[in-house]
Short mmCIF file of C-alpha atoms in Angstrom, two decimals:
data_model
loop_
_atom_site.label_atom_id
_atom_site.label_comp_id
_atom_site.label_asym_id
_atom_site.label_seq_id
_atom_site.Cartn_x
_atom_site.Cartn_y
_atom_site.Cartn_z
CA MET A 752 25.57 -20.14 10.27
CA MET A 753 24.77 -23.46 8.12
CA SER A 754 25.27 -23.47 4.62
CA GLU A 755 22.07 -24.03 2.44
CA LYS A 756 21.41 -26.65 0.05
CA LYS A 757 18.44 -25.33 -1.83
CA GLU A 758 16.11 -28.00 -3.35
CA SER A 759 15.03 -27.95 -6.76
CA GLY A 760 11.57 -27.47 -8.24
CA ARG A 761 9.19 -28.65 -5.64
CA GLY A 762 5.31 -28.28 -5.94
CA LEU A 763 5.54 -29.44 -2.00
CA ALA A 764 7.53 -26.53 -1.18
CA PHE A 765 4.76 -24.08 -2.26
CA LEU A 766 2.76 -25.52 0.81
CA PRO A 767 3.66 -23.16 3.16
CA LEU A 768 2.45 -19.62 1.72
CA LEU A 769 -0.92 -21.44 0.73
CA VAL A 770 -1.41 -22.11 4.19
CA PHE A 771 -0.82 -18.76 5.20
CA VAL A 772 -3.02 -17.75 3.03
CA PHE A 773 -5.78 -20.37 4.33
CA VAL A 774 -6.04 -19.43 7.34
CA TYR A 775 -6.00 -15.59 6.71
CA LEU A 776 -9.15 -16.11 3.78
CA ALA A 777 -10.81 -19.18 5.91
CA THR A 778 -10.94 -16.82 10.33
CA GLY A 779 -12.10 -14.22 7.02
CA VAL A 780 -15.81 -16.20 5.75
CA ILE A 781 -15.77 -18.24 8.92
CA LEU A 782 -15.50 -14.79 10.03
CA THR A 783 -17.52 -12.87 8.43
CA ALA A 784 -20.81 -16.12 8.56
CA LYS A 785 -20.40 -15.49 12.35
CA GLY A 786 -21.68 -11.58 12.27
CA VAL A 787 -18.16 -10.35 13.35
CA ASP A 788 -17.35 -7.12 12.70
CA LYS A 789 -14.37 -6.58 10.57
CA ALA A 790 -13.86 -10.41 9.52
CA PHE A 791 -10.28 -10.26 7.78
CA TYR A 792 -9.11 -8.30 10.59
CA GLN A 793 -9.58 -10.23 13.65
CA LEU A 794 -7.39 -12.32 12.82
CA PRO A 795 -3.85 -10.41 13.28
CA SER A 796 -1.47 -11.17 10.06
CA PRO A 797 2.31 -12.31 12.27
CA VAL A 798 0.52 -15.04 13.56
CA ALA A 799 -1.13 -16.60 10.49
CA VAL A 800 2.58 -16.55 9.15
CA ILE A 801 4.02 -18.49 12.76
CA ILE A 802 0.97 -20.96 11.16
CA GLY A 803 2.74 -21.33 7.99
CA ILE A 804 6.43 -21.27 9.21
CA VAL A 805 4.99 -23.88 11.53
CA ALA A 806 4.24 -25.68 8.57
CA ALA A 807 7.54 -25.07 6.79
CA PHE A 808 8.96 -26.68 9.09
CA PHE A 809 7.69 -30.02 8.34
CA ILE A 810 7.64 -30.03 4.63
CA VAL A 811 9.99 -28.40 4.35
CA LYS A 812 13.19 -30.84 3.47
CA GLY A 813 16.79 -31.08 6.19
CA THR A 814 16.87 -30.82 10.20
CA VAL A 815 15.87 -28.46 12.42
CA ASP A 816 18.78 -26.63 12.46
CA GLU A 817 18.73 -26.53 8.70
CA LYS A 818 15.90 -25.07 8.56
CA PHE A 819 16.50 -22.39 11.58
CA ASP A 820 18.99 -20.88 9.50
CA MET A 821 16.95 -20.04 6.68
CA LEU A 822 13.94 -19.05 8.39
CA VAL A 823 16.53 -16.58 10.37
CA LYS A 824 18.38 -15.12 7.58
CA GLY A 825 15.07 -14.35 5.30
CA CYS A 826 13.57 -12.59 8.64
CA GLY A 827 17.72 -11.08 8.23
CA ASP A 828 17.78 -9.66 5.61
CA SER A 829 19.14 -6.46 4.66
CA ASN A 830 16.37 -5.35 1.75
CA ILE A 831 13.44 -6.97 4.76
CA VAL A 832 15.42 -5.12 7.83
CA ILE A 833 15.85 -1.78 4.93
CA MET A 834 11.92 -2.23 4.71
CA CYS A 835 11.06 -3.08 8.55
CA LEU A 836 12.60 0.52 9.17
CA ILE A 837 11.04 2.30 7.38
CA TYR A 838 8.39 1.56 7.99
CA LEU A 839 8.83 2.39 11.30
CA LEU A 840 10.18 6.08 11.04
CA ALA A 841 6.86 5.85 8.58
CA GLY A 842 5.08 5.88 11.89
CA ALA A 843 6.63 7.77 12.91
CA PHE A 844 6.46 11.09 10.81
CA THR A 845 2.83 10.31 10.49
CA THR A 846 2.43 9.87 14.76
CA VAL A 847 4.64 13.04 15.91
CA SER A 848 3.16 14.97 12.88
CA ARG A 849 -0.29 14.47 13.79
CA GLU A 850 -0.17 14.70 17.30
CA ILE A 851 1.08 18.05 16.49
CA GLY A 852 -2.11 18.89 14.48
CA GLY A 853 -0.85 18.17 10.73
CA VAL A 854 -3.32 15.91 9.85
CA ASP A 855 -6.16 18.84 10.51
CA ALA A 856 -4.78 21.64 9.37
CA VAL A 857 -4.55 19.00 5.57
CA VAL A 858 -8.05 18.80 6.07
CA ASP A 859 -8.79 22.21 6.92
CA MET A 860 -6.85 23.40 4.02
CA GLY A 861 -8.39 21.84 1.59
CA MET A 862 -11.57 22.28 2.46
CA ALA A 863 -11.02 26.32 2.72
CA VAL A 864 -10.29 25.72 -0.78
CA LEU A 865 -12.88 23.70 -1.66
CA SER A 866 -15.23 25.03 -4.06
CA PRO A 867 -18.56 23.44 -3.11
CA LYS A 868 -19.78 23.55 -6.62
CA TYR A 869 -17.75 20.52 -7.90
CA ALA A 870 -18.31 19.74 -4.39
CA SER A 871 -17.46 15.41 -5.56
CA ALA A 872 -14.31 15.79 -7.17
CA GLY A 873 -13.35 18.45 -4.62
CA LEU A 874 -13.33 15.80 -1.51
CA PHE A 875 -12.01 13.72 -4.28
CA VAL A 876 -8.62 15.50 -4.19
CA ILE A 877 -9.13 16.38 -0.77
CA SER A 878 -8.62 12.84 0.29
CA ALA A 879 -6.04 12.33 -2.12
CA PHE A 880 -3.55 15.13 -1.36
CA ILE A 881 -4.30 14.20 2.33
CA ALA A 882 -3.25 10.04 2.32
CA THR A 883 -1.19 11.08 -0.30
CA ALA A 884 0.70 13.42 2.45
CA THR A 885 0.08 10.65 5.49
CA GLY A 886 0.71 7.67 3.70
CA THR A 887 -2.94 6.27 5.48
CA SER A 888 -6.21 5.77 3.41
CA VAL A 889 -7.04 4.22 5.90
CA GLY A 890 -6.65 7.42 8.01
CA THR A 891 -7.92 9.41 5.33
CA VAL A 892 -11.21 7.71 4.74
CA VAL A 893 -11.11 8.62 9.00
CA ALA A 894 -10.88 11.75 8.79
CA MET A 895 -13.02 12.65 5.08
CA THR A 896 -16.31 10.04 5.80
CA PRO A 897 -17.95 12.79 7.68
CA ILE A 898 -17.14 15.75 5.45
CA GLY A 899 -18.00 14.29 2.64
CA VAL A 900 -21.45 12.73 4.17
CA GLY A 901 -22.33 16.29 5.66
CA ILE A 902 -21.61 18.77 2.26
CA ALA A 903 -23.73 15.52 -0.45
CA GLN A 904 -26.88 16.03 2.35
CA ALA A 905 -26.90 19.19 2.88
CA GLY A 906 -26.42 19.92 -1.72
CA GLY A 907 -29.04 16.97 -2.40
CA LEU A 908 -26.08 15.48 -3.68
CA ASN A 909 -25.74 11.40 -3.99
CA VAL A 910 -23.95 10.73 -0.59
CA THR A 911 -23.15 6.99 -1.80
CA LEU A 912 -21.15 8.54 -4.58
CA ALA A 913 -19.90 11.62 -2.01
CA VAL A 914 -18.13 8.97 -0.23
CA GLY A 915 -17.09 6.27 -3.22
CA ALA A 916 -14.75 9.47 -4.23
CA VAL A 917 -13.31 10.05 -0.73
CA ILE A 918 -12.39 6.51 -1.57
CA GLY A 919 -11.30 6.64 -5.07
CA GLY A 920 -9.19 9.34 -3.42
CA CYS A 921 -7.56 8.14 -0.88
CA MET A 922 -6.22 5.00 -2.77
CA PHE A 923 -4.60 7.28 -4.98
CA GLY A 924 -2.94 8.13 -2.26
CA ASP A 925 -1.92 4.84 -1.19
CA ASN A 926 -0.77 3.51 -3.76
CA LEU A 927 0.80 6.68 -4.87
CA SER A 928 2.56 7.84 -1.30
CA ILE A 929 6.25 7.35 -0.60
CA ILE A 930 5.09 6.47 3.18
CA SER A 931 2.46 3.91 2.52
CA ASP A 932 3.20 0.83 3.73
CA THR A 933 2.35 -0.56 0.46
CA THR A 934 4.48 1.09 -1.97
CA ILE A 935 7.51 -0.05 1.41
CA ALA A 936 6.91 -2.62 0.59
CA ALA A 937 6.39 -3.04 -3.29
CA THR A 938 9.96 -0.79 -3.62
CA ARG A 939 11.80 -3.54 -1.53
CA THR A 940 10.66 -6.28 -2.75
CA GLN A 941 11.65 -5.31 -5.74
CA ARG A 942 15.07 -3.64 -5.16
CA VAL A 943 14.35 0.11 -6.73
CA ARG A 944 14.17 3.54 -6.13
CA MET A 945 10.44 4.95 -3.96
CA LYS A 946 11.23 8.27 -6.64
CA ASP A 947 10.90 5.95 -9.63
CA LYS A 948 9.01 3.38 -8.59
CA PHE A 949 6.37 6.91 -7.86
CA ASN A 950 7.43 8.65 -11.71
CA VAL A 951 7.12 5.30 -13.45
CA ASN A 952 3.09 4.43 -11.53
CA ALA A 953 2.14 8.44 -12.51
CA ALA A 954 1.73 7.76 -15.49
CA ILE A 955 -0.90 5.40 -14.68
CA ALA A 956 -2.14 6.92 -12.09
CA ILE A 957 -2.34 11.01 -12.90
CA PRO A 958 -4.75 9.88 -16.42
CA ALA A 959 -7.24 7.99 -14.01
CA ALA A 960 -7.48 10.56 -11.35
CA ILE A 961 -8.06 13.09 -14.33
CA VAL A 962 -10.68 11.30 -16.17
CA THR A 963 -12.54 10.66 -12.33
CA ILE A 964 -12.18 14.31 -11.59
CA VAL A 965 -13.55 15.14 -15.31
CA LEU A 966 -16.27 12.88 -14.54
CA LEU A 967 -17.30 13.73 -11.02
CA VAL A 968 -17.63 16.57 -12.30
CA ILE A 969 -20.31 16.38 -14.20
CA TYR A 970 -21.96 13.92 -13.23
CA GLY A 971 -21.80 15.07 -9.53
CA SER A 972 -22.72 18.04 -8.80
CA PRO A 973 -24.52 19.11 -6.06
CA GLU A 974 -28.51 20.49 -6.93
CA THR A 975 -27.79 23.02 -4.59
CA VAL A 976 -25.05 24.31 -3.76
CA VAL A 977 -24.03 25.21 -0.60
CA PRO A 978 -21.59 27.99 0.94
CA ALA A 979 -18.35 27.26 1.71
CA GLY A 980 -18.36 27.30 5.90
CA GLU A 981 -14.92 28.76 7.61
CA TYR A 982 -12.43 26.82 8.03
CA SER A 983 -8.35 28.22 9.11
CA TYR A 984 -5.68 26.38 9.02
CA ASP A 985 -2.12 26.46 10.06
CA PHE A 986 0.27 26.30 7.40
CA VAL A 987 3.29 25.30 9.16
CA LYS A 988 1.49 22.38 9.85
CA VAL A 989 1.63 21.30 7.13
CA LEU A 990 5.52 21.98 5.97
CA PRO A 991 6.53 19.48 7.17
CA TYR A 992 3.77 16.83 5.19
CA ILE A 993 5.67 19.25 1.39
CA PHE A 994 8.74 18.45 2.52
CA VAL A 995 8.64 14.68 2.81
CA LEU A 996 6.60 14.58 -0.13
CA VAL A 997 9.78 17.69 -2.31
CA SER A 998 11.88 16.24 -1.01
CA ALA A 999 11.97 12.11 -1.32
CA LEU A 1000 10.49 13.17 -5.80
CA GLY A 1001 14.01 14.91 -5.15
CA GLY A 1002 15.52 11.44 -4.98
CA MET A 1003 16.80 12.07 -1.49
CA ASN A 1004 17.52 9.18 0.49
CA VAL A 1005 14.32 7.81 2.18
CA PHE A 1006 15.83 7.46 5.78
CA VAL A 1007 17.48 11.42 5.45
CA VAL A 1008 13.76 12.47 3.99
CA LEU A 1009 12.02 11.01 7.20
CA THR A 1010 14.48 11.37 9.85
CA GLY A 1011 13.74 15.37 8.70
CA GLY A 1012 10.56 14.78 8.90
CA ILE A 1013 10.53 14.09 11.78
CA LEU A 1014 12.16 16.54 13.13
CA PHE A 1015 11.04 18.64 11.35
CA SER A 1016 7.04 18.35 13.18
CA GLY A 1017 8.83 17.84 16.41
CA ALA A 1018 10.04 20.87 16.63
CA ILE A 1019 6.77 22.48 15.33
CA GLY A 1020 5.33 20.50 18.40
CA LEU A 1021 8.45 21.62 20.40
CA TRP A 1022 7.53 25.77 19.68
CA ASN A 1023 4.16 25.70 20.02
CA HIS A 1024 3.82 23.25 23.03
CA THR A 1025 2.39 20.32 21.91
CA PHE A 1026 4.41 18.66 23.45
CA SER A 1027 7.67 18.66 25.88
CA MET A 1028 10.54 16.76 24.47
CA LEU A 1029 9.18 13.71 26.54
CA GLY A 1030 5.71 13.65 25.18
CA TYR A 1031 7.91 14.03 21.61
CA SER A 1032 10.21 10.65 22.40
CA GLN A 1033 6.23 9.45 23.98
CA ALA A 1034 4.92 10.28 19.80
CA ILE A 1035 8.22 9.35 18.81
CA TYR A 1036 7.95 5.22 20.66
CA GLY A 1037 4.50 6.18 19.49
CA GLY A 1038 5.05 5.50 15.69
CA PHE A 1039 6.71 2.71 16.03
CA THR A 1040 4.40 0.16 18.30
CA GLY A 1041 1.82 0.70 15.74
CA MET A 1042 4.38 -0.32 12.81
CA MET A 1043 4.53 -3.28 15.38
CA ASP A 1044 2.48 -5.01 13.30
CA ILE A 1045 3.44 -4.42 9.67
CA PHE A 1046 7.19 -4.50 11.24
CA LEU A 1047 6.60 -7.99 12.65
CA LEU A 1048 4.41 -9.88 9.42
CA SER A 1049 7.34 -8.37 6.93
CA MET A 1050 9.76 -9.82 9.20
CA LEU A 1051 7.81 -13.81 9.51
CA MET A 1052 7.05 -12.95 5.50
CA GLY A 1053 10.87 -12.30 5.05
CA GLY A 1054 11.31 -15.67 6.91
CA LEU A 1055 8.88 -17.45 5.28
CA ALA A 1056 9.49 -16.41 1.98
CA ARG A 1057 12.92 -17.74 1.88
CA MET A 1058 12.13 -21.05 3.69
CA VAL A 1059 9.83 -21.28 0.88
CA GLU A 1060 11.96 -20.31 -1.59
CA ARG A 1061 15.13 -22.60 -0.16
CA GLY A 1062 12.41 -25.69 -0.67
CA GLY A 1063 12.17 -25.14 -4.65
CA GLY A 1064 8.69 -24.28 -3.90
CA ILE A 1065 9.38 -20.93 -5.72
CA ASP A 1066 11.45 -22.45 -8.51
CA TRP A 1067 8.81 -24.83 -9.15
CA ILE A 1068 5.06 -22.28 -9.54
CA LEU A 1069 8.55 -20.60 -12.07
CA GLY A 1070 7.61 -23.06 -13.89
CA LYS A 1071 4.04 -23.49 -13.55
CA VAL A 1072 3.20 -20.55 -14.38
CA SER A 1073 5.42 -19.56 -17.02
CA GLN A 1074 3.74 -21.86 -19.09
CA VAL A 1075 0.60 -19.78 -19.41
CA ILE A 1076 3.51 -16.62 -19.40
CA GLY A 1077 5.66 -17.04 -22.74
CA ASN A 1078 6.32 -12.61 -22.73
CA ARG A 1079 7.03 -9.24 -21.27
CA LYS A 1080 2.86 -8.55 -21.90
CA THR A 1081 1.76 -11.33 -19.99
CA ALA A 1082 4.28 -11.48 -17.74
CA GLU A 1083 2.57 -8.32 -16.60
CA LEU A 1084 -0.30 -10.11 -16.99
CA GLY A 1085 0.57 -12.14 -14.31
CA ILE A 1086 2.03 -10.34 -11.95
CA ALA A 1087 -0.99 -8.46 -12.01
CA GLY A 1088 -3.23 -10.96 -11.87
CA MET A 1089 -1.77 -13.00 -8.15
CA VAL A 1090 -1.46 -9.72 -6.54
CA SER A 1091 -5.68 -9.75 -7.54
CA LEU A 1092 -6.61 -13.15 -6.08
CA THR A 1093 -4.13 -12.43 -3.40
CA ASN A 1094 -5.78 -9.41 -2.28
CA ILE A 1095 -9.03 -10.72 -2.82
CA ALA A 1096 -8.27 -13.52 -0.46
CA THR A 1097 -6.86 -11.71 2.76
CA ALA A 1098 -8.37 -8.19 1.88
CA ASN A 1099 -5.10 -6.70 3.10
CA ASN A 1100 -2.66 -5.23 -0.15
CA THR A 1101 0.42 -4.83 2.20
CA VAL A 1102 0.44 -8.51 2.35
CA SER A 1103 -0.81 -9.61 -1.51
CA ILE A 1104 2.55 -7.41 -2.80
CA LEU A 1105 4.82 -9.40 0.37
CA ILE A 1106 3.22 -12.24 -0.20
CA ASN A 1107 4.03 -12.11 -4.90
CA GLY A 1108 6.13 -9.87 -4.00
CA GLU A 1109 9.94 -12.75 -4.67
CA LEU A 1110 7.96 -14.07 -6.73
CA SER A 1111 7.16 -11.63 -9.48
CA LYS A 1112 10.77 -10.69 -9.09
CA LYS A 1113 11.51 -13.49 -10.83
CA LEU A 1114 9.18 -13.32 -13.81
CA SER A 1115 10.91 -9.97 -13.85
CA LEU A 1116 13.79 -10.96 -14.52
CA LYS A 1117 13.02 -13.78 -16.85
CA TYR A 1118 10.64 -12.26 -19.29
CA GLY A 1119 12.08 -8.82 -19.95
CA VAL A 1120 10.19 -6.12 -16.54
CA ASP A 1121 11.44 -3.00 -15.30
CA PRO A 1122 10.99 -3.67 -11.72
CA ARG A 1123 10.30 -0.35 -11.57
CA ARG A 1124 7.79 -1.49 -13.09
CA THR A 1125 6.99 -4.40 -11.66
CA ALA A 1126 6.33 -2.07 -8.57
CA SER A 1127 3.73 -0.43 -9.82
CA LEU A 1128 1.89 -3.22 -10.40
CA LEU A 1129 1.96 -4.75 -7.15
CA ASP A 1130 1.20 -1.29 -6.01
CA ILE A 1131 -1.71 -0.53 -8.39
CA PHE A 1132 -3.57 -4.04 -8.12
CA SER A 1133 -3.53 -4.28 -4.53
CA CYS A 1134 -4.47 -0.26 -4.00
CA VAL A 1135 -7.90 -1.43 -7.06
CA PHE A 1136 -9.01 -4.13 -5.15
CA GLN A 1137 -8.79 -2.93 -1.91
CA GLY A 1138 -10.90 0.20 -2.82
CA LEU A 1139 -13.60 -2.26 -3.90
CA LEU A 1140 -13.78 -4.92 -1.64
CA PRO A 1141 -17.58 -4.68 -0.21
CA TYR A 1142 -15.31 -6.88 3.71
CA GLY A 1143 -11.28 -4.41 2.92
CA ALA A 1144 -11.05 -1.00 5.62
CA GLN A 1145 -11.50 1.67 3.10
CA ILE A 1146 -15.02 0.35 2.72
CA LEU A 1147 -15.67 -1.33 5.73
CA ILE A 1148 -15.36 1.52 8.30
CA ALA A 1149 -16.48 4.49 5.05
CA ALA A 1150 -19.90 2.64 5.41
CA SER A 1151 -20.55 2.68 9.46
CA LEU A 1152 -19.60 6.31 9.32
CA MET A 1153 -22.06 6.34 6.96
CA GLY A 1154 -24.68 6.01 9.34
CA SER A 1155 -27.24 2.73 9.67
CA GLY A 1156 -28.24 1.74 7.12
CA ALA A 1157 -25.48 2.08 4.31
CA ASN A 1158 -24.71 -1.55 2.56
CA PRO A 1159 -21.03 -1.59 1.84
CA LEU A 1160 -22.25 -3.17 -1.81
CA SER A 1161 -23.81 -0.33 -2.50
CA LEU A 1162 -20.37 1.60 -2.46
CA ILE A 1163 -18.86 -0.48 -5.01
CA SER A 1164 -20.73 1.70 -7.72
CA SER A 1165 -18.82 4.32 -6.74
CA CYS A 1166 -15.86 4.59 -6.35
CA TRP A 1167 -14.81 5.10 -9.54
CA TYR A 1168 -11.15 6.14 -9.97
CA GLN A 1169 -10.67 2.71 -8.96
CA TYR A 1170 -12.60 1.53 -12.34
CA MET A 1171 -10.23 3.48 -13.99
CA LEU A 1172 -7.34 2.16 -12.66
CA ALA A 1173 -7.11 -0.76 -13.86
CA ILE A 1174 -8.28 0.46 -17.15
CA PHE A 1175 -6.20 2.30 -16.85
CA ALA A 1176 -3.08 0.22 -16.02
CA ILE A 1177 -4.73 -3.15 -17.94
CA ILE A 1178 -4.45 -0.68 -21.27
CA SER A 1179 -0.35 0.42 -21.02
CA ILE A 1180 0.15 -3.27 -20.11
CA PHE A 1181 -0.72 -3.49 -24.31
CA VAL A 1182 -0.16 -0.01 -25.34
CA PRO A 1183 2.65 1.65 -23.46
CA TYR A 1184 1.68 5.18 -22.78
CA ALA A 1185 3.30 4.63 -19.36
CA ASP A 1186 6.82 4.12 -20.01
CA GLY A 1187 8.05 7.39 -21.40
CA TYR A 1188 10.70 8.08 -17.54
CA ILE A 1189 11.55 3.86 -18.28
CA ARG A 1190 12.22 4.88 -21.38
CA ARG A 1191 14.60 8.11 -20.45
CA HIS A 1192 15.55 6.95 -17.12
CA PRO A 1193 17.36 3.29 -18.20
CA LEU A 1194 17.87 1.03 -14.91
CA THR A 1195 21.56 0.72 -14.50
CA SER A 1196 21.19 -1.33 -11.01
CA GLU A 1197 18.92 -2.17 -8.56
CA ILE A 1198 18.59 -0.17 -5.00
CA GLU A 1199 21.13 -2.37 -2.58
#
């Protein structure tokens, strides 16, 4: 490999990152104008990154070999490789657990304990648990929205409010789950442990969830209390999710946690003859391929970020941002604002975190923001806007499952949790009520 030369702050070097965002945004806007369904998800994000990389080859100074050296070193950075491996294992665990009926078991268990009297609050709690266990907000929206619609219609409850509660619960889980792609991206870009990020994040998310539940109990009770249906479930199929959650929060290495979860789910599937050893291996590989989009995106984003950084683009934008940031509080507001605006532009919370990860890391170091808090802010504000965008996957899918005539815009006002989460997060910037874990556990070093 050739030695790299890093340039001083240079605005033009930041342009390739903007090219990526612009291509992604422009494609979504144009396809939306043409009436294409899920317009912001039609252009594969890795392809958009490739366009940004091509732009970097024209803009960043140096020979072609030097630029390839920057790209390869960025793609092969140890944190990028670790993040990609975690994605693969998380995908395998999710797929194997779904194949043995784990998701259905979790849904049925939640519905079995749901009190019809508190239908909206119950839908929020169940959706939150499922999304936290499975690490997917979209998958939970698909599973829970039809149930929410059915309960609302039978009980005379506002259907939009019920579905809004489902989406809110999904975003709670997406934000906190240790196997969600947003958590993986946030913790790896800031070099912090998932357990630490969870504890810091939970101090903001849980109060927001409690307020949401209280509001749903008060204003979301059905006019007619419908008797609960009969739901049977196999608790054994829920155990792999419990194992993963408890082990991760206990501080166990994430690779051990996810590998253990894959083996646990596989043992259950083999024991009850859900699949053979060959079928088990195919399910694992299916999980790998299901994460290929985010795998490629993360790897290529690592390469693009390296080229932008070595070209002086990160130092340039850092200098510009520093002109309006003077202390830790304004730095936290800046981090929250950047990831929020990026998510609005891309309609993808993981992409937003990856784009802002390196710059947020530098801002944190400069202004003394604890990286565990930075990871939490990135994840929180990306999830807030992802769960409110009328062209985001969660609301689009929920609206489609509500039936004809459902308007994605009408759902936004009913997603109470996202508003509560944003309010509590902003308050935490000015009133450090959520910093208890950080004070009790001073950061001694970054993870490698």
